[in-house]
Short mmCIF file of C-alpha atoms in Angstrom, two decimals:
data_model
loop_
_atom_site.label_atom_id
_atom_site.label_comp_id
_atom_site.label_asym_id
_atom_site.label_seq_id
_atom_site.Cartn_x
_atom_site.Cartn_y
_atom_site.Cartn_z
CA UNK A 1 5.16 -39.17 2.76
CA UNK A 2 6.27 -39.25 6.55
CA UNK A 3 6.95 -35.84 7.90
CA UNK A 4 6.02 -34.20 4.85
CA UNK A 5 3.64 -31.17 5.03
CA UNK A 6 2.75 -29.00 2.00
CA UNK A 7 2.74 -25.25 2.51
CA UNK A 8 -0.86 -23.86 2.54
CA UNK A 9 -1.51 -21.21 -0.26
CA UNK A 10 -1.49 -17.45 0.41
CA UNK A 11 -4.72 -15.94 -0.47
CA UNK A 12 -4.81 -13.40 -3.34
CA UNK A 13 -7.65 -10.90 -3.65
CA UNK A 14 -7.62 -8.55 -6.55
CA UNK A 15 -8.63 -5.02 -5.65
CA UNK A 16 -8.00 -2.94 -8.82
CA UNK A 17 -7.32 -4.48 -12.39
CA UNK A 18 -7.51 -1.68 -15.23
CA UNK A 19 -5.40 -0.40 -17.97
CA UNK A 20 -2.91 1.12 -15.72
CA UNK A 21 -2.30 -1.17 -12.73
CA UNK A 22 -3.27 -4.36 -10.89
CA UNK A 23 -3.53 -4.21 -7.12
CA UNK A 24 -3.72 -7.38 -5.14
CA UNK A 25 -3.99 -8.17 -1.47
CA UNK A 26 -2.09 -11.03 -0.32
CA UNK A 27 -2.96 -12.74 3.05
CA UNK A 28 -0.73 -15.31 4.72
CA UNK A 29 -1.23 -17.70 7.48
CA UNK A 30 2.05 -18.55 9.20
CA UNK A 31 3.84 -20.98 6.70
CA UNK A 32 1.64 -20.01 3.81
CA UNK A 33 3.47 -19.38 0.44
CA UNK A 34 2.64 -17.84 -2.97
CA UNK A 35 4.27 -20.64 -4.74
CA UNK A 36 7.15 -19.93 -7.18
CA UNK A 37 6.41 -17.30 -9.53
CA UNK A 38 7.99 -14.75 -11.99
CA UNK A 39 7.05 -11.01 -12.08
CA UNK A 40 5.99 -10.06 -15.47
CA UNK A 41 5.72 -6.53 -14.44
CA UNK A 42 7.55 -3.89 -12.12
CA UNK A 43 5.84 -3.72 -8.71
CA UNK A 44 5.67 -2.06 -5.28
CA UNK A 45 4.82 -3.87 -2.10
CA UNK A 46 3.15 -2.22 0.62
CA UNK A 47 3.29 -4.34 3.97
CA UNK A 48 -0.08 -3.97 5.89
CA UNK A 49 1.51 -5.93 8.81
CA UNK A 50 5.18 -6.40 10.04
CA UNK A 51 6.28 -9.26 7.41
CA UNK A 52 8.65 -12.10 8.22
CA UNK A 53 9.40 -13.12 4.91
CA UNK A 54 11.13 -16.47 3.76
CA UNK A 55 12.28 -16.21 0.31
CA UNK A 56 13.20 -19.01 -1.80
CA UNK A 57 14.93 -18.32 -5.20
CA UNK A 58 17.68 -19.49 -7.28
CA UNK A 59 20.32 -18.30 -4.85
CA UNK A 60 18.61 -20.46 -1.86
CA UNK A 61 16.64 -19.39 1.04
CA UNK A 62 16.80 -16.11 3.05
CA UNK A 63 14.80 -14.28 5.82
CA UNK A 64 13.87 -10.77 5.38
CA UNK A 65 11.98 -8.58 8.01
CA UNK A 66 9.91 -5.47 6.84
CA UNK A 67 7.82 -3.23 9.17
CA UNK A 68 4.25 -2.51 8.43
CA UNK A 69 4.22 0.24 5.78
CA UNK A 70 7.91 0.00 4.81
CA UNK A 71 7.13 0.06 0.93
CA UNK A 72 9.51 -1.05 -1.75
CA UNK A 73 9.79 -1.27 -5.45
CA UNK A 74 11.12 -4.11 -7.57
CA UNK A 75 11.64 -4.78 -11.23
CA UNK A 76 9.96 -7.28 -13.41
CA UNK A 77 11.96 -10.47 -13.97
CA UNK A 78 12.24 -11.37 -10.02
CA UNK A 79 11.63 -15.22 -9.72
CA UNK A 80 10.70 -16.57 -6.13
CA UNK A 81 8.46 -18.05 -3.67
CA UNK A 82 7.41 -15.93 -0.77
CA UNK A 83 6.54 -17.67 2.45
CA UNK A 84 5.19 -16.29 5.64
CA UNK A 85 8.31 -17.37 7.77
CA UNK A 86 6.67 -15.88 10.87
CA UNK A 87 4.27 -16.88 13.61
CA UNK A 88 1.57 -14.41 13.04
CA UNK A 89 -0.52 -13.73 9.92
CA UNK A 90 0.93 -11.48 7.51
CA UNK A 91 -0.80 -9.40 4.70
CA UNK A 92 0.71 -7.09 2.09
CA UNK A 93 -0.69 -5.22 -1.07
CA UNK A 94 1.21 -5.64 -4.26
CA UNK A 95 0.87 -3.07 -6.88
CA UNK A 96 1.80 -3.84 -10.40
CA UNK A 97 2.75 -1.38 -13.27
CA UNK A 98 1.13 -2.34 -16.65
CA UNK B 1 -8.87 35.15 15.98
CA UNK B 2 -11.05 33.77 18.99
CA UNK B 3 -11.88 30.19 18.43
CA UNK B 4 -9.82 29.87 15.36
CA UNK B 5 -7.47 26.90 15.31
CA UNK B 6 -5.27 25.98 12.38
CA UNK B 7 -5.16 22.25 11.20
CA UNK B 8 -1.86 20.67 11.94
CA UNK B 9 -0.05 19.32 8.77
CA UNK B 10 -0.10 15.71 7.94
CA UNK B 11 3.39 14.43 7.60
CA UNK B 12 4.68 13.27 4.26
CA UNK B 13 7.55 10.85 3.82
CA UNK B 14 8.77 9.70 0.43
CA UNK B 15 9.61 6.26 0.14
CA UNK B 16 10.29 5.74 -3.70
CA UNK B 17 10.69 8.33 -6.15
CA UNK B 18 12.06 7.27 -9.59
CA UNK B 19 11.14 7.15 -13.28
CA UNK B 20 8.24 4.96 -12.67
CA UNK B 21 6.55 6.04 -9.58
CA UNK B 22 6.36 7.96 -6.56
CA UNK B 23 5.29 6.40 -3.32
CA UNK B 24 4.62 8.68 -0.16
CA UNK B 25 3.57 7.72 3.30
CA UNK B 26 1.22 9.89 4.88
CA UNK B 27 0.71 10.21 8.66
CA UNK B 28 -1.95 12.32 10.23
CA UNK B 29 -2.75 13.16 13.95
CA UNK B 30 -6.30 13.61 14.49
CA UNK B 31 -7.35 16.78 12.87
CA UNK B 32 -4.06 16.99 10.62
CA UNK B 33 -4.74 17.92 6.84
CA UNK B 34 -2.65 17.52 3.72
CA UNK B 35 -3.80 21.00 2.69
CA UNK B 36 -5.80 21.75 -0.60
CA UNK B 37 -3.79 20.11 -3.43
CA UNK B 38 -4.52 18.92 -7.20
CA UNK B 39 -3.30 15.57 -8.14
CA UNK B 40 -1.13 15.73 -11.13
CA UNK B 41 -0.82 11.91 -11.58
CA UNK B 42 -3.27 9.02 -11.44
CA UNK B 43 -2.84 7.35 -7.91
CA UNK B 44 -3.59 4.57 -5.59
CA UNK B 45 -4.24 4.56 -1.88
CA UNK B 46 -3.45 1.94 0.69
CA UNK B 47 -4.60 2.52 4.01
CA UNK B 48 -2.27 1.34 6.62
CA UNK B 49 -4.84 1.86 9.30
CA UNK B 50 -8.60 2.48 9.35
CA UNK B 51 -9.06 6.04 8.01
CA UNK B 52 -11.90 8.30 8.96
CA UNK B 53 -11.35 10.93 6.09
CA UNK B 54 -12.75 14.15 6.21
CA UNK B 55 -12.68 15.33 2.46
CA UNK B 56 -13.13 19.19 1.38
CA UNK B 57 -13.62 19.90 -2.12
CA UNK B 58 -15.67 22.27 -4.71
CA UNK B 59 -18.71 20.13 -3.56
CA UNK B 60 -18.48 20.81 0.10
CA UNK B 61 -17.40 18.58 2.75
CA UNK B 62 -17.97 14.79 3.30
CA UNK B 63 -16.77 12.00 5.66
CA UNK B 64 -15.59 8.62 4.08
CA UNK B 65 -14.48 5.49 6.15
CA UNK B 66 -11.88 3.17 4.67
CA UNK B 67 -10.61 0.06 6.50
CA UNK B 68 -7.09 -0.67 6.45
CA UNK B 69 -5.89 -2.26 3.37
CA UNK B 70 -8.91 -1.47 1.44
CA UNK B 71 -6.99 0.19 -1.50
CA UNK B 72 -8.40 2.18 -4.32
CA UNK B 73 -7.48 4.04 -7.39
CA UNK B 74 -8.13 7.65 -8.66
CA UNK B 75 -7.55 9.68 -11.60
CA UNK B 76 -5.10 12.55 -12.03
CA UNK B 77 -7.13 15.98 -11.54
CA UNK B 78 -8.81 15.42 -8.43
CA UNK B 79 -8.62 18.54 -6.14
CA UNK B 80 -9.14 18.32 -2.44
CA UNK B 81 -8.05 18.71 1.19
CA UNK B 82 -7.73 15.51 2.98
CA UNK B 83 -8.14 15.51 6.84
CA UNK B 84 -8.12 13.07 9.60
CA UNK B 85 -11.75 13.30 10.78
CA UNK B 86 -11.37 10.51 13.56
CA UNK B 87 -9.96 10.47 16.92
CA UNK B 88 -7.13 8.29 16.50
CA UNK B 89 -3.96 8.65 14.01
CA UNK B 90 -4.17 7.41 10.44
CA UNK B 91 -1.63 6.61 7.94
CA UNK B 92 -1.91 5.55 4.14
CA UNK B 93 0.58 5.08 1.38
CA UNK B 94 0.03 7.01 -1.82
CA UNK B 95 1.26 5.54 -5.13
CA UNK B 96 1.56 7.76 -7.87
CA UNK B 97 1.84 6.64 -11.64
CA UNK B 98 4.36 8.86 -13.50
#
């Protein structure tokens, strides 16, 4: 399709997966995306780099900037696609609560 | 006391504290220490920087190097003093499971 360019996939690396928790490292080149997904567990995100998030969800598209280390918690049930909307690689750790 | 030098305290900043979890950011100048403590909860550590840990516990003293992002999980009950044994500031996020 002329002008069409698929987003590259973000890379997921599982660091811990046991009875208590799953810990995944996510690495995004500029423009990379997780793909649309729904969180089945409560989770915390720890940004390893400054993150320029481009979020796609049912309400549309929005940009959110989070500095390295600015960790936050979210509830199960969130559905979205998470994209590196910046011009540098970005990485974060996702901690899921089983 | 001649030659005596107290370790400066590591700085703890609570980022999340709710029914599910507590998330604390720890920042250490070179030589800074948490002070001896026993973990009451299972926990995960997410290094924000390369960390040159100097660990003091009942078995003595040891050095452990962990790269930024190399997250790991530990069980409740661990007792130790955690010191920045390197020459640069170090920071990590501690996630506790309630």
